[in-house]
PDB file of C-alpha atoms and ligand atoms in Angstrom:
ATOM      1  CA  MET C 110      48.146  53.870  70.926  1.00 90.00           C
ATOM      2  CA  LEU C 111      49.742  51.568  68.257  1.00 94.00           C
ATOM      3  CA  GLN C 112      48.820  47.945  68.456  1.00 97.00           C
ATOM      4  CA  PHE C 113      50.794  45.187  66.901  1.00 96.00           C
ATOM      5  CA  LYS C 114      50.542  41.284  66.672  1.00 95.00           C
ATOM      6  CA  LEU C 115      53.464  39.452  67.690  1.00 96.00           C
ATOM      7  CA  VAL C 116      53.972  35.713  67.303  1.00 93.00           C
ATOM      8  CA  LEU C 117      56.499  33.437  69.099  1.00 92.00           C
ATOM      9  CA  LEU C 118      58.392  30.762  67.447  1.00 90.00           C
ATOM     10  CA  GLY C 119      61.050  28.347  68.340  1.00 90.00           C
ATOM     11  CA  ASP C 120      61.566  24.811  69.410  1.00 88.00           C
ATOM     12  CA  SER C 121      60.096  23.502  72.523  1.00 86.00           C
ATOM     13  CA  SER C 122      61.764  24.351  75.979  1.00 90.00           C
ATOM     14  CA  VAL C 123      63.990  27.204  74.496  1.00 94.00           C
ATOM     15  CA  GLY C 124      62.170  29.643  76.779  1.00 93.00           C
ATOM     16  CA  LYS C 125      59.411  31.315  74.741  1.00 92.00           C
ATOM     17  CA  SER C 126      56.841  31.281  77.641  1.00 90.00           C
ATOM     18  CA  SER C 127      59.512  32.402  80.085  1.00 93.00           C
ATOM     19  CA  ILE C 128      60.421  35.396  77.970  1.00 95.00           C
ATOM     20  CA  VAL C 129      56.757  36.483  77.568  1.00 93.00           C
ATOM     21  CA  ASN C 130      56.231  36.090  81.269  1.00 92.00           C
ATOM     22  CA  ARG C 131      59.350  38.043  82.018  1.00 95.00           C
ATOM     23  CA  PHE C 132      58.362  40.819  79.749  1.00 95.00           C
ATOM     24  CA  VAL C 133      54.629  40.948  80.819  1.00 92.00           C
ATOM     25  CA  LYS C 134      54.777  39.940  84.368  1.00 90.00           C
ATOM     26  CA  ASP C 135      58.511  40.651  85.250  1.00 89.00           C
ATOM     27  CA  SER C 136      58.759  37.142  86.756  1.00 89.00           C
ATOM     28  CA  PHE C 137      60.324  33.871  86.206  1.00 91.00           C
ATOM     29  CA  ASP C 138      59.244  30.371  87.288  1.00 83.00           C
ATOM     30  CA  GLU C 139      61.745  27.676  86.953  1.00 79.00           C
ATOM     31  CA  PHE C 140      59.083  25.006  87.410  1.00 71.00           C
ATOM     32  CA  ARG C 141      56.499  26.179  85.188  1.00 66.00           C
ATOM     33  CA  GLU C 142      54.453  23.813  83.114  1.00 62.00           C
ATOM     34  CA  SER C 143      54.706  23.899  79.355  1.00 60.00           C
ATOM     35  CA  THR C 144      52.061  25.890  77.556  1.00 56.00           C
ATOM     36  CA  ILE C 145      49.166  23.816  76.699  1.00 50.00           C
ATOM     37  CA  GLY C 146      46.328  25.153  74.505  1.00 48.00           C
ATOM     38  CA  ALA C 147      46.295  28.862  73.360  1.00 50.00           C
ATOM     39  CA  ALA C 148      48.365  31.500  75.189  1.00 69.00           C
ATOM     40  CA  PHE C 149      47.580  35.021  74.478  1.00 79.00           C
ATOM     41  CA  LEU C 150      48.855  37.878  76.347  1.00 88.00           C
ATOM     42  CA  SER C 151      49.035  41.744  75.899  1.00 92.00           C
ATOM     43  CA  GLN C 152      51.567  44.175  77.156  1.00 95.00           C
ATOM     44  CA  THR C 153      51.806  47.998  76.431  1.00 96.00           C
ATOM     45  CA  ILE C 154      55.102  49.912  76.599  1.00 96.00           C
ATOM     46  CA  ALA C 155      56.211  53.490  76.113  1.00 96.00           C
ATOM     47  CA  LEU C 156      58.956  53.845  73.672  1.00 96.00           C
ATOM     48  CA  GLN C 157      62.303  54.738  75.070  1.00 95.00           C
ATOM     49  CA  GLY C 158      63.047  58.516  74.250  1.00 92.00           C
ATOM     50  CA  GLN C 159      59.410  58.862  72.998  1.00 93.00           C
ATOM     51  CA  PRO C 160      57.271  58.603  75.989  1.00 89.00           C
ATOM     52  CA  ASP C 161      54.260  59.840  74.172  1.00 94.00           C
ATOM     53  CA  VAL C 162      54.285  56.891  71.866  1.00 95.00           C
ATOM     54  CA  SER C 163      52.628  53.793  73.384  1.00 96.00           C
ATOM     55  CA  VAL C 164      53.033  50.375  71.612  1.00 97.00           C
ATOM     56  CA  LYS C 165      50.642  47.547  72.420  1.00 97.00           C
ATOM     57  CA  PHE C 166      51.802  43.994  71.753  1.00 97.00           C
ATOM     58  CA  GLU C 167      49.256  41.298  71.316  1.00 95.00           C
ATOM     59  CA  ILE C 168      51.561  38.245  71.837  1.00 94.00           C
ATOM     60  CA  TRP C 169      50.706  34.968  70.591  1.00 91.00           C
ATOM     61  CA  ASP C 170      52.645  31.855  72.143  1.00 84.00           C
ATOM     62  CA  THR C 171      53.012  28.953  70.134  1.00 71.00           C
ATOM     63  CA  ALA C 172      51.287  26.915  72.910  1.00 58.00           C
ATOM     64  CA  GLY C 173      53.023  23.584  71.690  1.00 58.00           C
ATOM     65  CA  GLN C 174      52.558  24.167  68.144  1.00 61.00           C
ATOM     66  CA  GLU C 175      56.146  23.462  67.564  1.00 60.00           C
ATOM     67  CA  ARG C 176      55.316  19.858  67.843  1.00 60.00           C
ATOM     68  CA  TYR C 177      53.523  20.034  64.496  1.00 60.00           C
ATOM     69  CA  LYS C 178      56.436  21.714  62.844  1.00 61.00           C
ATOM     70  CA  SER C 179      54.099  23.727  60.721  1.00 67.00           C
ATOM     71  CA  LEU C 180      52.431  27.088  61.356  1.00 68.00           C
ATOM     72  CA  ALA C 181      48.674  27.243  61.564  1.00 72.00           C
ATOM     73  CA  PRO C 182      47.466  30.157  59.336  1.00 76.00           C
ATOM     74  CA  MET C 183      45.449  31.688  62.044  1.00 76.00           C
ATOM     75  CA  TYR C 184      48.592  31.889  64.151  1.00 80.00           C
ATOM     76  CA  TYR C 185      50.650  34.086  61.782  1.00 83.00           C
ATOM     77  CA  ARG C 186      47.772  35.795  59.988  1.00 84.00           C
ATOM     78  CA  ASN C 187      48.219  39.530  60.157  1.00 90.00           C
ATOM     79  CA  ALA C 188      51.295  39.170  62.379  1.00 94.00           C
ATOM     80  CA  ASN C 189      53.426  42.363  62.475  1.00 96.00           C
ATOM     81  CA  ALA C 190      56.348  40.752  64.238  1.00 97.00           C
ATOM     82  CA  ALA C 191      57.849  37.533  65.216  1.00 96.00           C
ATOM     83  CA  LEU C 192      60.262  36.533  67.915  1.00 97.00           C
ATOM     84  CA  VAL C 193      62.097  33.573  66.921  1.00 96.00           C
ATOM     85  CA  VAL C 194      63.894  31.972  69.875  1.00 96.00           C
ATOM     86  CA  TYR C 195      66.648  29.505  70.348  1.00 97.00           C
ATOM     87  CA  ASP C 196      68.561  28.253  73.404  1.00 97.00           C
ATOM     88  CA  ILE C 197      72.060  29.061  73.353  1.00 97.00           C
ATOM     89  CA  THR C 198      72.988  26.141  75.447  1.00 97.00           C
ATOM     90  CA  GLN C 199      71.574  23.605  72.856  1.00 96.00           C
ATOM     91  CA  ALA C 200      73.468  22.822  69.823  1.00 92.00           C
ATOM     92  CA  GLY C 201      71.079  22.528  66.891  1.00 93.00           C
ATOM     93  CA  SER C 202      68.803  25.079  68.482  1.00 94.00           C
ATOM     94  CA  LEU C 203      69.750  27.825  66.074  1.00 97.00           C
ATOM     95  CA  GLU C 204      69.150  25.522  62.987  1.00 96.00           C
ATOM     96  CA  LYS C 205      65.654  24.890  64.284  1.00 93.00           C
ATOM     97  CA  ALA C 206      65.147  28.710  64.654  1.00 95.00           C
ATOM     98  CA  GLN C 207      66.395  29.189  61.094  1.00 96.00           C
ATOM     99  CA  ALA C 208      63.996  26.583  59.819  1.00 93.00           C
ATOM    100  CA  TRP C 209      61.112  28.659  61.442  1.00 91.00           C
ATOM    101  CA  VAL C 210      62.344  31.857  59.737  1.00 94.00           C
ATOM    102  CA  THR C 211      62.293  30.065  56.511  1.00 93.00           C
ATOM    103  CA  GLU C 212      58.771  28.903  57.092  1.00 89.00           C
ATOM    104  CA  LEU C 213      57.851  32.360  58.280  1.00 91.00           C
ATOM    105  CA  LYS C 214      59.203  34.034  55.212  1.00 92.00           C
ATOM    106  CA  GLU C 215      57.428  31.553  52.927  1.00 90.00           C
ATOM    107  CA  LYS C 216      53.960  31.849  54.565  1.00 88.00           C
ATOM    108  CA  VAL C 217      53.770  35.587  55.613  1.00 89.00           C
ATOM    109  CA  ASP C 218      53.397  37.554  52.449  1.00 83.00           C
ATOM    110  CA  ASP C 219      54.324  40.902  54.029  1.00 87.00           C
ATOM    111  CA  ASP C 220      57.671  42.391  53.499  1.00 85.00           C
ATOM    112  CA  SER C 221      57.353  44.561  56.506  1.00 91.00           C
ATOM    113  CA  LEU C 222      57.108  41.721  58.890  1.00 96.00           C
ATOM    114  CA  VAL C 223      59.667  42.386  61.739  1.00 97.00           C
ATOM    115  CA  ILE C 224      61.556  39.300  62.726  1.00 98.00           C
ATOM    116  CA  TYR C 225      63.673  39.292  65.788  1.00 98.00           C
ATOM    117  CA  LEU C 226      65.925  36.354  66.393  1.00 98.00           C
ATOM    118  CA  VAL C 227      66.727  35.873  70.064  1.00 98.00           C
ATOM    119  CA  GLY C 228      69.267  33.529  71.985  1.00 98.00           C
ATOM    120  CA  ASN C 229      67.938  32.755  75.469  1.00 98.00           C
ATOM    121  CA  LYS C 230      69.360  31.501  78.598  1.00 97.00           C
ATOM    122  CA  VAL C 231      72.609  33.568  78.634  1.00 97.00           C
ATOM    123  CA  ASP C 232      72.709  33.439  82.480  1.00 96.00           C
ATOM    124  CA  LEU C 233      73.831  29.779  82.138  1.00 96.00           C
ATOM    125  CA  ALA C 234      76.929  31.009  79.896  1.00 93.00           C
ATOM    126  CA  GLU C 235      77.905  33.450  82.337  1.00 87.00           C
ATOM    127  CA  ALA C 236      78.137  30.890  85.014  1.00 83.00           C
ATOM    128  CA  ASP C 237      79.977  28.464  82.737  1.00 86.00           C
ATOM    129  CA  GLN C 238      81.390  29.513  79.372  1.00 84.00           C
ATOM    130  CA  GLU C 239      81.583  25.738  78.236  1.00 87.00           C
ATOM    131  CA  VAL C 240      77.676  25.587  78.061  1.00 92.00           C
ATOM    132  CA  CYS C 241      77.493  28.058  75.268  1.00 91.00           C
ATOM    133  CA  ALA C 242      76.778  25.797  72.289  1.00 94.00           C
ATOM    134  CA  VAL C 243      75.693  28.473  69.866  1.00 96.00           C
ATOM    135  CA  PRO C 244      78.330  31.043  69.275  1.00 95.00           C
ATOM    136  CA  THR C 245      77.101  34.724  69.017  1.00 96.00           C
ATOM    137  CA  PRO C 246      78.875  35.581  65.915  1.00 97.00           C
ATOM    138  CA  GLU C 247      77.277  32.615  64.009  1.00 97.00           C
ATOM    139  CA  ALA C 248      73.744  33.802  65.077  1.00 98.00           C
ATOM    140  CA  GLN C 249      74.580  37.481  64.370  1.00 98.00           C
ATOM    141  CA  GLN C 250      75.926  36.535  60.950  1.00 98.00           C
ATOM    142  CA  TYR C 251      72.756  34.569  60.029  1.00 98.00           C
ATOM    143  CA  ALA C 252      70.590  37.520  61.260  1.00 98.00           C
ATOM    144  CA  ASP C 253      72.374  40.037  59.127  1.00 98.00           C
ATOM    145  CA  ASP C 254      72.527  37.952  56.130  1.00 98.00           C
ATOM    146  CA  ASN C 255      68.583  37.447  56.388  1.00 97.00           C
ATOM    147  CA  GLY C 256      67.524  41.009  57.627  1.00 96.00           C
ATOM    148  CA  LEU C 257      66.732  40.003  61.104  1.00 98.00           C
ATOM    149  CA  LEU C 258      67.038  42.003  64.393  1.00 98.00           C
ATOM    150  CA  PHE C 259      69.342  39.867  66.768  1.00 98.00           C
ATOM    151  CA  GLY C 260      70.035  39.872  70.596  1.00 98.00           C
ATOM    152  CA  GLU C 261      70.821  37.446  73.501  1.00 98.00           C
ATOM    153  CA  VAL C 262      68.741  37.520  76.572  1.00 98.00           C
ATOM    154  CA  SER C 263      68.029  35.592  79.837  1.00 98.00           C
ATOM    155  CA  ALA C 264      64.241  35.239  80.809  1.00 97.00           C
ATOM    156  CA  LYS C 265      65.647  34.154  84.248  1.00 97.00           C
ATOM    157  CA  THR C 266      67.568  37.250  85.084  1.00 97.00           C
ATOM    158  CA  GLY C 267      65.567  39.534  82.669  1.00 98.00           C
ATOM    159  CA  GLN C 268      68.701  40.610  80.954  1.00 98.00           C
ATOM    160  CA  GLY C 269      67.874  41.942  77.510  1.00 98.00           C
ATOM    161  CA  VAL C 270      64.154  41.251  77.493  1.00 98.00           C
ATOM    162  CA  GLN C 271      62.949  44.713  77.874  1.00 98.00           C
ATOM    163  CA  ASP C 272      65.354  45.912  75.255  1.00 98.00           C
ATOM    164  CA  THR C 273      64.312  43.214  72.833  1.00 98.00           C
ATOM    165  CA  PHE C 274      60.619  44.467  72.942  1.00 98.00           C
ATOM    166  CA  GLN C 275      61.865  48.077  72.775  1.00 98.00           C
ATOM    167  CA  ALA C 276      63.782  47.360  69.511  1.00 98.00           C
ATOM    168  CA  ILE C 277      60.803  45.660  68.015  1.00 98.00           C
ATOM    169  CA  GLY C 278      58.457  48.406  69.030  1.00 97.00           C
ATOM    170  CA  GLN C 279      60.777  51.146  67.717  1.00 97.00           C
ATOM    171  CA  LYS C 280      61.053  49.150  64.297  1.00 97.00           C
ATOM    172  CA  LEU C 281      57.390  48.676  64.017  1.00 97.00           C
ATOM    173  CA  TYR C 282      56.883  52.469  64.703  1.00 96.00           C
ATOM    174  CA  ASP C 283      59.365  53.427  62.231  1.00 95.00           C
ATOM    175  CA  LEU C 284      57.895  51.315  59.550  1.00 93.00           C
ATOM    176  CA  LYS C 285      54.341  52.627  60.126  1.00 87.00           C
TER     177      LYS C 285
HETATM  178  P1  GDP V  98      59.061  27.072  75.942  1.00 69.47           P
HETATM  179  O1  GDP V  98      58.583  25.565  75.562  1.00 69.47           O
HETATM  180  O2  GDP V  98      59.979  27.550  74.638  1.00 69.47           O
HETATM  181  O3  GDP V  98      57.643  28.042  76.134  1.00 69.47           O
HETATM  182  O4  GDP V  98      60.121  27.081  77.095  1.00 69.47           O
HETATM  183  P2  GDP V  98      59.569  27.318  78.629  1.00 69.47           P
HETATM  184  O5  GDP V  98      59.411  28.938  78.688  1.00 69.47           O
HETATM  185  O6  GDP V  98      58.498  26.485  79.166  1.00 69.47           O
HETATM  186  O7  GDP V  98      61.118  27.159  79.336  1.00 69.47           O
HETATM  187  C1  GDP V  98      61.625  25.915  79.254  1.00 69.47           C
HETATM  188  C2  GDP V  98      62.609  25.472  80.486  1.00 69.47           C
HETATM  189  O8  GDP V  98      63.828  26.454  80.292  1.00 69.47           O
HETATM  190  C3  GDP V  98      61.957  25.880  81.778  1.00 69.47           C
HETATM  191  O9  GDP V  98      62.435  24.905  82.618  1.00 69.47           O
HETATM  192  C4  GDP V  98      62.436  27.292  82.127  1.00 69.47           C
HETATM  193  O10 GDP V  98      62.564  27.298  83.543  1.00 69.47           O
HETATM  194  C5  GDP V  98      63.797  27.226  81.325  1.00 69.47           C
HETATM  195  N1  GDP V  98      64.289  28.514  81.083  1.00 69.47           N
HETATM  196  C6  GDP V  98      63.641  29.497  80.319  1.00 69.47           C
HETATM  197  N2  GDP V  98      64.170  30.655  80.327  1.00 69.47           N
HETATM  198  C7  GDP V  98      65.479  30.507  80.888  1.00 69.47           C
HETATM  199  C8  GDP V  98      66.647  31.274  81.010  1.00 69.47           C
HETATM  200  O11 GDP V  98      66.638  32.441  80.516  1.00 69.47           O
HETATM  201  N3  GDP V  98      67.553  30.763  81.805  1.00 69.47           N
HETATM  202  C9  GDP V  98      67.587  29.464  82.500  1.00 69.47           C
HETATM  203  N4  GDP V  98      68.531  29.061  83.076  1.00 69.47           N
HETATM  204  N5  GDP V  98      66.552  28.647  82.187  1.00 69.47           N
HETATM  205  C10 GDP V  98      65.471  29.199  81.475  1.00 69.47           C
END
């Protein structure tokens, strides 16, 4: 069994805890309280097409750390992967995610760190195209330019969430 540390980054309310909740418990709670204090969860998946390969994620949620706008060393120390989340309905949300990516690259001295940029709340854009404030090509371009994996998800419907962690697990496995 392979074990990896994954940290979550992104502005408050973009849906970090909801994505983890969807991934680990396959559920969504519209009225969940913001995460306070440390949140730590783990989940094991079998890689698609390689059922004999198990990948265990130890997931560290920021737990309100975004307020301090600076990463605590214990948080990113030994991280193998980072999921950097923005909200596709919030203009400016991608820029905030980009700032987290910049900080991560500065602080984590590990070239093999896997960074996955994810746009959350796509369910809202499906209901109403107008609410999409961050165009997909813009985020895709940024990800390509900076060597990040990229995708869009909905923690609410679950769309794309499993695929995101599959892609991260696969990449970590390939790099091993
Ligand atoms: P965090 O502060 O980044 O951990 O964000 P939360 O997970 O607490 O989510 C913030 C708010 O966005 C909550 O009211 C969630 O119900 C809502 N939310 C999270 N993900 C989604 C999603 O995929 N779709 C929709 N419509 N709402 C979402």
